[in-house]
Coordinates of C-alpha atoms in Angstrom, one line a residue:
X94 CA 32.7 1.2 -42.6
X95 CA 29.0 1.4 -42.6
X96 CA 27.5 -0.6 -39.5
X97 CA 23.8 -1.7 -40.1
X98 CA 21.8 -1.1 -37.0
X99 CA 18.6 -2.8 -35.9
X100 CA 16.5 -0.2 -37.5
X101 CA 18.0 -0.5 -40.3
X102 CA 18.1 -3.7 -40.5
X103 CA 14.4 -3.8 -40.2
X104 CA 13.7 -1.1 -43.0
X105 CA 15.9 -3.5 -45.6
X106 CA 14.1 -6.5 -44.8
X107 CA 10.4 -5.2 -44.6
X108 CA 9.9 -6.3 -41.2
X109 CA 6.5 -3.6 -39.6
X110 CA 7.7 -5.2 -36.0
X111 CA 9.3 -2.8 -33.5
X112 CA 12.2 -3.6 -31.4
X113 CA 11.8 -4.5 -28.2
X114 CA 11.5 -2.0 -25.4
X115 CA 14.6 -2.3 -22.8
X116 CA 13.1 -1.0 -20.3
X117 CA 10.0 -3.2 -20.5
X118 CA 12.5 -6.4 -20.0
X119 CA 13.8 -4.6 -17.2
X120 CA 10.2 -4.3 -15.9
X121 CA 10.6 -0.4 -15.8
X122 CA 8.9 1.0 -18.7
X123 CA 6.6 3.4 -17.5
X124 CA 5.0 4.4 -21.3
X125 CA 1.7 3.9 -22.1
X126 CA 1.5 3.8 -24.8
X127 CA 4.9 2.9 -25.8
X128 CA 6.0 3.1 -29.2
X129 CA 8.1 -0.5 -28.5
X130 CA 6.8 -3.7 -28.2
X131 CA 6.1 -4.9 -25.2
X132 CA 7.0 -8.6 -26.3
X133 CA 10.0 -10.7 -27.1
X134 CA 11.3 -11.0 -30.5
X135 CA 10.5 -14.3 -32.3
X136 CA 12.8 -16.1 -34.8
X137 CA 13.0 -14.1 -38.5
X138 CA 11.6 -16.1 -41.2
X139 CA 14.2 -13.7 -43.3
X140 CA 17.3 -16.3 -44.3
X141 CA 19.9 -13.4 -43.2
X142 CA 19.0 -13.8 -39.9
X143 CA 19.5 -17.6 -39.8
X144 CA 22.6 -18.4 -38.2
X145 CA 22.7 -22.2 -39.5
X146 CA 22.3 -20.8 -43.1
X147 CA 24.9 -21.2 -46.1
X148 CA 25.2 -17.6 -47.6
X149 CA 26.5 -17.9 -51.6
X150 CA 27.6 -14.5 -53.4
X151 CA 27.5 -14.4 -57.1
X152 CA 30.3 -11.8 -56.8
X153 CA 34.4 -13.6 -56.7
X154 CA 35.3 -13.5 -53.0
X155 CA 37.7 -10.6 -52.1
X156 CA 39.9 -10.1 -49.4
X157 CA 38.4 -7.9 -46.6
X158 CA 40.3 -5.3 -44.7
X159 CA 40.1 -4.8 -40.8
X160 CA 38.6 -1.9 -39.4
X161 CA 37.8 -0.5 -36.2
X162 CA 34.2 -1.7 -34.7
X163 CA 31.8 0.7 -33.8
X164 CA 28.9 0.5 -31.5
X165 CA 25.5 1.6 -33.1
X166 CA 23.4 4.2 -31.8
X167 CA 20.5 3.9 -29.4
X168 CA 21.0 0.1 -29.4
X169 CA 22.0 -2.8 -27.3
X170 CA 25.4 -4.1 -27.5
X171 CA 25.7 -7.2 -29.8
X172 CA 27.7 -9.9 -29.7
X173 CA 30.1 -9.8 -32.1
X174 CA 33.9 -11.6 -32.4
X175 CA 36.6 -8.6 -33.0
X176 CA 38.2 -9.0 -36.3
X177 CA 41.9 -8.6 -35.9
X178 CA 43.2 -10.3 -39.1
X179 CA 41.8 -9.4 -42.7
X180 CA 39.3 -12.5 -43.6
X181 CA 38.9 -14.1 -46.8
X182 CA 35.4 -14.2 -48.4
X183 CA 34.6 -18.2 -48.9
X184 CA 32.3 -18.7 -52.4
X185 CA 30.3 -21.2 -50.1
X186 CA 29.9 -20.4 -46.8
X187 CA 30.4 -16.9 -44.5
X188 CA 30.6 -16.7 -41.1
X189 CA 27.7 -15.1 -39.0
X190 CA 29.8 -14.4 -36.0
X191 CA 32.1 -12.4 -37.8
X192 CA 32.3 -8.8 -39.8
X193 CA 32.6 -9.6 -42.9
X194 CA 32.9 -6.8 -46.3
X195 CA 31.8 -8.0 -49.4
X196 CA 32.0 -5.8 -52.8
X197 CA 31.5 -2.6 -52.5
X198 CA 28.5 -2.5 -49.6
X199 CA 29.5 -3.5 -46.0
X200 CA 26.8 -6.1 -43.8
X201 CA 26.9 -6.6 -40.4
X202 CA 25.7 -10.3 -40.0
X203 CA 25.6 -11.0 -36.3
X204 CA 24.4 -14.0 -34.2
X205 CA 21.2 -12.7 -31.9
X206 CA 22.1 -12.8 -28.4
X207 CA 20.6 -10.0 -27.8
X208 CA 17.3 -12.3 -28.6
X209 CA 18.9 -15.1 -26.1
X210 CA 19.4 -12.2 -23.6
X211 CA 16.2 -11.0 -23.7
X212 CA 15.0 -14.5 -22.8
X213 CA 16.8 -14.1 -20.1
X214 CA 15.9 -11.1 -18.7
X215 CA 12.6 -12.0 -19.0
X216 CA 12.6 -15.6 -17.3
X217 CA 14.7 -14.2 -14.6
X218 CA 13.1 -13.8 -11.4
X219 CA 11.7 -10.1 -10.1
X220 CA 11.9 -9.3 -6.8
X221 CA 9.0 -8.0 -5.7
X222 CA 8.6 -5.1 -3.3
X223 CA 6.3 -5.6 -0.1
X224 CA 4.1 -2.5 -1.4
X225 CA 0.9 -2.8 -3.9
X226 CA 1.3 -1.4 -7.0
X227 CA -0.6 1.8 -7.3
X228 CA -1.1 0.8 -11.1
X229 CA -2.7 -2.3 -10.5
X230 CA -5.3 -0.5 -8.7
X231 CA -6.3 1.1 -11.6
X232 CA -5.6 -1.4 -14.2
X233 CA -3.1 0.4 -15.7
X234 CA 0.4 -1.7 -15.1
X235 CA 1.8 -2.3 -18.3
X236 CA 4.9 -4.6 -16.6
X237 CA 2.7 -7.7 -16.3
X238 CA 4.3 -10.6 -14.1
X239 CA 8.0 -8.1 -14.3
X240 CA 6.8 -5.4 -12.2
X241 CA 8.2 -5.4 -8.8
X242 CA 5.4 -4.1 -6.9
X243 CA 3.0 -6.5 -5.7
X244 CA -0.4 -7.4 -7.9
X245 CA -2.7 -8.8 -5.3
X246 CA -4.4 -7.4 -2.3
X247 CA -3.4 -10.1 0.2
X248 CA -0.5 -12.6 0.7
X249 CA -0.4 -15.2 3.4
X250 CA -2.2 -17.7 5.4
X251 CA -5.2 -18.2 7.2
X252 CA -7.1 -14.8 6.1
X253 CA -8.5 -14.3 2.8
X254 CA -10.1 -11.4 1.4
X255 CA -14.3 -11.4 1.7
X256 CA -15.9 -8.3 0.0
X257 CA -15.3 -4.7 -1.2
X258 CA -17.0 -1.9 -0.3
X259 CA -16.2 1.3 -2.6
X260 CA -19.1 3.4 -2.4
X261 CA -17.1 6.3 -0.8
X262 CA -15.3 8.5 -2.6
X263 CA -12.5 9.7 -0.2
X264 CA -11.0 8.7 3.3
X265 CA -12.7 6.1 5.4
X266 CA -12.4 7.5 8.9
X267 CA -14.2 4.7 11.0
X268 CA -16.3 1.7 11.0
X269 CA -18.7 0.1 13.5
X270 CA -20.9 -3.3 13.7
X271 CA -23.4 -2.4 16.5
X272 CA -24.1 -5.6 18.8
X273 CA -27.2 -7.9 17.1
X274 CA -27.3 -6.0 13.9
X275 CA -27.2 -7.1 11.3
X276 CA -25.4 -3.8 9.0
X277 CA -22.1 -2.2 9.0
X278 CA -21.5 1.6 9.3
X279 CA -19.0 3.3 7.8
X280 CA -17.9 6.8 7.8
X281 CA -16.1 9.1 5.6
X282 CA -15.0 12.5 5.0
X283 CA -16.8 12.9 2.2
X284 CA -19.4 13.4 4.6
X285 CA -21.9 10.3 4.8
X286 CA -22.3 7.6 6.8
X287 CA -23.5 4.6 4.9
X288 CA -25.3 1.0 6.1
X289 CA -23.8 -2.1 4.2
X290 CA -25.9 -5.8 4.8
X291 CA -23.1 -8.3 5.8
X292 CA -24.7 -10.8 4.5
X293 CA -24.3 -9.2 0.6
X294 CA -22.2 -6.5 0.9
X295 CA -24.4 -4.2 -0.5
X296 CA -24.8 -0.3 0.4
X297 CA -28.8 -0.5 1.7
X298 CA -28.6 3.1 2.9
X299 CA -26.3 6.3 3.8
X300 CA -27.1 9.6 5.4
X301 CA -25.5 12.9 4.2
X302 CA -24.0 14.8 7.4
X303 CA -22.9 17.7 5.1
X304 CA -19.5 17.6 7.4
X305 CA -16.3 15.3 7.3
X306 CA -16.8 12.3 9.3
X307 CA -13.7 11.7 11.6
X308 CA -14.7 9.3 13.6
X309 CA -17.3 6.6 14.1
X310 CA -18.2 4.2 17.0
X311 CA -20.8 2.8 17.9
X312 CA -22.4 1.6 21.3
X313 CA -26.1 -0.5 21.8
X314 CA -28.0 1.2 19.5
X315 CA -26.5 3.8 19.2
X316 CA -24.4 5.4 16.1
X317 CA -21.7 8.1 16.9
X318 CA -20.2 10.4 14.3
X319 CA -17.4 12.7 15.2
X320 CA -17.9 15.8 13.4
X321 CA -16.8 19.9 12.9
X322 CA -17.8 21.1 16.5
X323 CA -19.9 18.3 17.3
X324 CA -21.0 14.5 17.5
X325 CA -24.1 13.2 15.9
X326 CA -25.7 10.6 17.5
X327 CA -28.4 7.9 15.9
X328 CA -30.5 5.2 17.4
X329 CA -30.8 3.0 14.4
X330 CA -33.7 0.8 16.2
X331 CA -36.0 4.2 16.9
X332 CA -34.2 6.4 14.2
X333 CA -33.7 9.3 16.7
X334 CA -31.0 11.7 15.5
X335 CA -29.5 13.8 18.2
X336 CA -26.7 16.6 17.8
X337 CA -23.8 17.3 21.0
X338 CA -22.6 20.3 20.6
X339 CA -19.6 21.4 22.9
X340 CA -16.6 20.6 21.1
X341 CA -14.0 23.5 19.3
X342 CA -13.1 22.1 16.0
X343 CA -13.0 18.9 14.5
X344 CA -13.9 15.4 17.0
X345 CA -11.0 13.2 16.2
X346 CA -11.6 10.2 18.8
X347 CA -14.6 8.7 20.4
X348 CA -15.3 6.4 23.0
X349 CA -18.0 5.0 25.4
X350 CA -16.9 3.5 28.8
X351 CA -18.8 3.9 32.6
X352 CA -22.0 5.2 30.7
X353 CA -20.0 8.0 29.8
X354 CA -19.6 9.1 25.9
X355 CA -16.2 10.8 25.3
X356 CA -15.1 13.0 22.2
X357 CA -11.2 14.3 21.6
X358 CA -11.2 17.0 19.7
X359 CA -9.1 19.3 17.9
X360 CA -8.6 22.1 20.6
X361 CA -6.8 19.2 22.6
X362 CA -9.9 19.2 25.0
X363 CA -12.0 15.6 25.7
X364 CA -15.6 16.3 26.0
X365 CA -17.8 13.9 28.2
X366 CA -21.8 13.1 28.1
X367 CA -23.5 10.7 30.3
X368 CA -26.3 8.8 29.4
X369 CA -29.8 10.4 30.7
X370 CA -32.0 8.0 33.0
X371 CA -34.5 10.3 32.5
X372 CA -36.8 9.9 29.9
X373 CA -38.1 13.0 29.6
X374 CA -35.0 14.8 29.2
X375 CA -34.5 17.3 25.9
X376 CA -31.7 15.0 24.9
X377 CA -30.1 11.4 26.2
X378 CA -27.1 12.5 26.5
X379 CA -25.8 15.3 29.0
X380 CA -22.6 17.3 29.1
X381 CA -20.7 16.9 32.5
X382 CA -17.4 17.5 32.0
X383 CA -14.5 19.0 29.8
X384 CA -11.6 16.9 30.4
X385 CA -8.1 19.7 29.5
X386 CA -4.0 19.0 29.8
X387 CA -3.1 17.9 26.0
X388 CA -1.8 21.7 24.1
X389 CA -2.5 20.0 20.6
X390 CA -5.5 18.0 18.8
X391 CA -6.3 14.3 20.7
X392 CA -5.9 11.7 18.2
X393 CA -7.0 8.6 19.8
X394 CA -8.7 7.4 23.2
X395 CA -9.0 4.0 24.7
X396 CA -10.5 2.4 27.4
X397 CA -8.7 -0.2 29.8
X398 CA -9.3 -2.2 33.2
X399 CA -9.3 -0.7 36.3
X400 CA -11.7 2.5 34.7
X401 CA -8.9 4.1 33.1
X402 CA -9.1 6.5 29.9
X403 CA -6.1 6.5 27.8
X404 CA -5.7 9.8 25.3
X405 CA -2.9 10.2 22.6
X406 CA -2.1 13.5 20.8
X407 CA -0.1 15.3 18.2
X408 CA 1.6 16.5 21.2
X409 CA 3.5 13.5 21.3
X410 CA 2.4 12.3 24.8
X411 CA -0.2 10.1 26.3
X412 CA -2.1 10.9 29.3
X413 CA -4.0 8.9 32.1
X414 CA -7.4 9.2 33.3
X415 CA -9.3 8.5 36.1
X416 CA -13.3 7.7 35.0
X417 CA -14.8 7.6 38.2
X418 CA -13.3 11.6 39.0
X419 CA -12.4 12.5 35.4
X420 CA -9.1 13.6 36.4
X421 CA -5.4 12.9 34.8
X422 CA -3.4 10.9 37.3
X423 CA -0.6 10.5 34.7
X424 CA 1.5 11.6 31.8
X425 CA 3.2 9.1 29.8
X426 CA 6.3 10.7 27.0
X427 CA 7.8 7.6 24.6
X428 CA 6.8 8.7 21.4
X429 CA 8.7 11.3 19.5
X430 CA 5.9 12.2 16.8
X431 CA 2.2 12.1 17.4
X432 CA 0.4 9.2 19.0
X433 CA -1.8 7.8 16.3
X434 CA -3.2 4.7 18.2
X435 CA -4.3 2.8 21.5
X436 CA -5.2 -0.4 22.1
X437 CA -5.3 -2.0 25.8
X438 CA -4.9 -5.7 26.0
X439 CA -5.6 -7.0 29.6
X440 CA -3.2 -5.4 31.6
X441 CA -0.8 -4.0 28.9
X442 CA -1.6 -0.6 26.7
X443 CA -0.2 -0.5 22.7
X444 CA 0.6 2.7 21.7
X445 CA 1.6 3.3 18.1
X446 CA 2.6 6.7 16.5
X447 CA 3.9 8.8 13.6
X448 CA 7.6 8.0 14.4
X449 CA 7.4 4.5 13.3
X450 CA 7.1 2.8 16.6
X451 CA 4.5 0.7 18.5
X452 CA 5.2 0.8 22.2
X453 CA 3.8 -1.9 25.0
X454 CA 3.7 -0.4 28.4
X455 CA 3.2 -2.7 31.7
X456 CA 2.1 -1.4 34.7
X457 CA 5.3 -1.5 37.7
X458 CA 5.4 -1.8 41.2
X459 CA 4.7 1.9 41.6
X460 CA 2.0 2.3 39.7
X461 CA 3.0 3.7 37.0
X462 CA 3.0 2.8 33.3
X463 CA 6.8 1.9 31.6
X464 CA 7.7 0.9 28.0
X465 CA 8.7 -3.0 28.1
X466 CA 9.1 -3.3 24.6
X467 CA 9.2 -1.1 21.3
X468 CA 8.7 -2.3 18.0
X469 CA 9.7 -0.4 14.7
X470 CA 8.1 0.0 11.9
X471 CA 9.7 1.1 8.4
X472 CA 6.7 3.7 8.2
X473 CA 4.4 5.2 10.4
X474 CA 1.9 3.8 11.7
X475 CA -2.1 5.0 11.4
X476 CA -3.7 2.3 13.5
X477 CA -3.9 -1.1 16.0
X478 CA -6.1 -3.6 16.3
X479 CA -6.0 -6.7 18.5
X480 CA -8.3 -10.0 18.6
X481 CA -7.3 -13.7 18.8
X482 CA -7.0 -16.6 16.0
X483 CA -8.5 -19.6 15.5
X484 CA -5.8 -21.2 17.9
X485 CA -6.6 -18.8 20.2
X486 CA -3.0 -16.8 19.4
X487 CA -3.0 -13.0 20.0
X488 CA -3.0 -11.0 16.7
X489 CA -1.6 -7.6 16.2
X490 CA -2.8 -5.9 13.3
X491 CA -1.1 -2.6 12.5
X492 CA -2.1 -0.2 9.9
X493 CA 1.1 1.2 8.0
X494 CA 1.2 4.3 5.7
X495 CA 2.8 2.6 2.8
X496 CA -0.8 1.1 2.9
X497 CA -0.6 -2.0 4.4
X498 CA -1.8 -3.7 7.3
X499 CA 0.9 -5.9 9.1
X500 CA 0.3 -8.9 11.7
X501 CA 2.0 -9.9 14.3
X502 CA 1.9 -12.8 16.5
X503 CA 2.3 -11.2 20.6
X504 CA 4.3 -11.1 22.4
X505 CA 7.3 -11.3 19.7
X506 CA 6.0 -9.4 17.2
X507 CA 7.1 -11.9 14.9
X508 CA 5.2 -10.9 11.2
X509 CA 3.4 -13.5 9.8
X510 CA 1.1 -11.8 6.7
X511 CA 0.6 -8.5 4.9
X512 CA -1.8 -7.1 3.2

């Protein structure tokens, strides 16, 4: 017995309209273009379609024999009431839930639930993922409201997006506001370091290092970028530029704490200038020390009470450093990949890393530094940040690698956006 599929069904009645794509009502099609539609199917103005029409044949009725159902190819299922009994052609009506054979052709009249389905699938609700969609960036999701991945930048309350600056064209490394100005600086490795206003978000200048920016802090006037084998310094009030030399590979980390300027660098070495009183000196900033114990790269540095310098590295530890003599008093192992971030916050130090943790150490009755609490993140984490809200709540903001940027109200880490 000859079943009509929808194809077919479509090149007997004239209809130019393709089938709906499956996968597109399952929010998965990933075609563009696809040779489906991308819409649901309306209601056929063709009257075999209509369920609630009267069908006459010309032709006496005759007595149709049962036979075995088959399912067509490369189509949905349908459905369709199993004929077990031969059924008798009525002269004035046929039913369209049924398979009927009349003269010598066979038709396949079938009530559209696939249509009803469809509506379904499509008004059901899609549980969306916690990660932007990468296609939505570019706007190039053809899934609409069914994709799963999220199509907005932020979700929350309390913060809302302000601007966006895209004048670099790879990796943003760092960003600084210098105190009373005015601009933002941002670096990059594609090797600039540009000037935005803050009042329009508008570029107003850059300057071309001709070498991947790593890092960038700022302190007074002053305008540090980390570089390959050294740190570039700029006053942006006089517009002196001044090159450090000293450090073995790339600067990762800077600094500035107790007049002192401090670089980690890729050798696993932290390299120290102090600001020059003298104002004849070659240069304002003088090399007195080469601070050495970490046997890979330092990642990260921060500054806390008491004069202390805190340094992370790829090799997994974080060690403890005395400002006044320069010297590590301590080494500190609770990470199991490389330490990717430090904050201090009063008396505590956040420490995040690569194995998807954020550690908060407090200071004992010994003196020395202990993990009170780990939190765990479902990917690494790249950075920490830490300020207060407008009810004066601490914030943690943590920069994930499925990017995002997660906060947390301290001290329970309990989440309360993402972005």
């Amino acid at each position: 017995m000859a079943i009509i599929t929808t194809t077919r069904r479509i090149e007997r009645f004239g209809r130019t309209t393709p089938p709906t794509c499956k996968y597109w009502l399952a929010g998965r099609c990933n075609r563009n273009p696809c040779r489906f539609s991308h819409s649901l199917p309306t209601s056929p103005s063709n009257v075999y379609f209509n369920p609630n029409t009267t069908y006459h044949h010309s032709k006496k009725p005759t007595i149709c024999s049962p036979k075995p159902l088959q399912k067509p190819a490369n189509h949905a299922p349908k459905a369709v009431v199993s004929i077990e009994k031969p059924i008798k052609c009525e002269s004035e009506a046929m039913c369209v839930e049924k398979l009927i054979e009349c003269g010598p052709k066979a038709m396949s009249v079938e009530k559209a639930a696939d249509v009803e389905d469809a509506a379904t699938v499509a008004i059901a609700p899609v549980e969306k993922s916690r990660s932007i969609c990468k296609y939505w960036m570019t706007d190039n999701c053809v899934h609409g409201d069914l994709c799963p991945n999220l199509h907005l930048w932020f979700y929350g309350e309390g913060f809302s997006p302000l601007a966006k600056l895209h004048e670099h064209n790879k990796v943003v490394t760092g960003i600084a506001l210098p105190t009373g100005s005015d601009k933002l600086y941002s670096g990059s490795i594609d090797g600039t370091v540009r000037a935005w206003d803050c009042n329009t978000g508008r570029c107003v200048n850059f300057i071309n290092l001709d070498s991947e920016v790593t890092s960038l802090i700022s302190e007074g006037p002053w305008v540090f970028a980390g570089l390959k084998n050294s740190v570039r310094a700029r006053n942006i009030q006089t517009g002196v530029d001044v090159t450090l030399d000293g450090p073995k590979g790339q600067v990762l980390s800077l600094n500035f704490g107790n007049d002192i300027l401090l670089a980690g660098a890729e050798d696993g070495v932290i390299y120290a200038w102090r600001c020059s009183s003298d104002p004849k000196a070659e240069s304002p900033f003088e090399l007195v020390a080469t601070l050495s114990g970490h046997t890979k790269p330092v990642v990260c540095l921060a500054i806390g009470c008491y004069k202390m310098l805190y340094s992370g590295s790829m090799d997994h530890s974080i060690k403890v450093w005395d400002l006044d003599t320069l010297e590590c008093t301590m080494t500190l192992n609770g990470h199991t990949d490389t330490v990717t971030f430090l904050i201090c916050w009063e008396d505590y130090l956040l420490s995040s890393s690569s194995d998807c943790t954020v550690n908060v150490w407090v200071c004992t009755e010994e003196g020395t530094l202990k993990v009170a609490y780990t939190h765990t993140e479902e990917n690494g984490v790249l950075g920490l940040y830490g300020m207060t809200d407008a009810d004066a709540k601490p914030i943690l903001f943590c920069s994930c690698k499925d990017n995002s940027v997660r906060m947390y109200e301290l001290p329970t880490t309990n989440p309360l956006e993402r972005t």
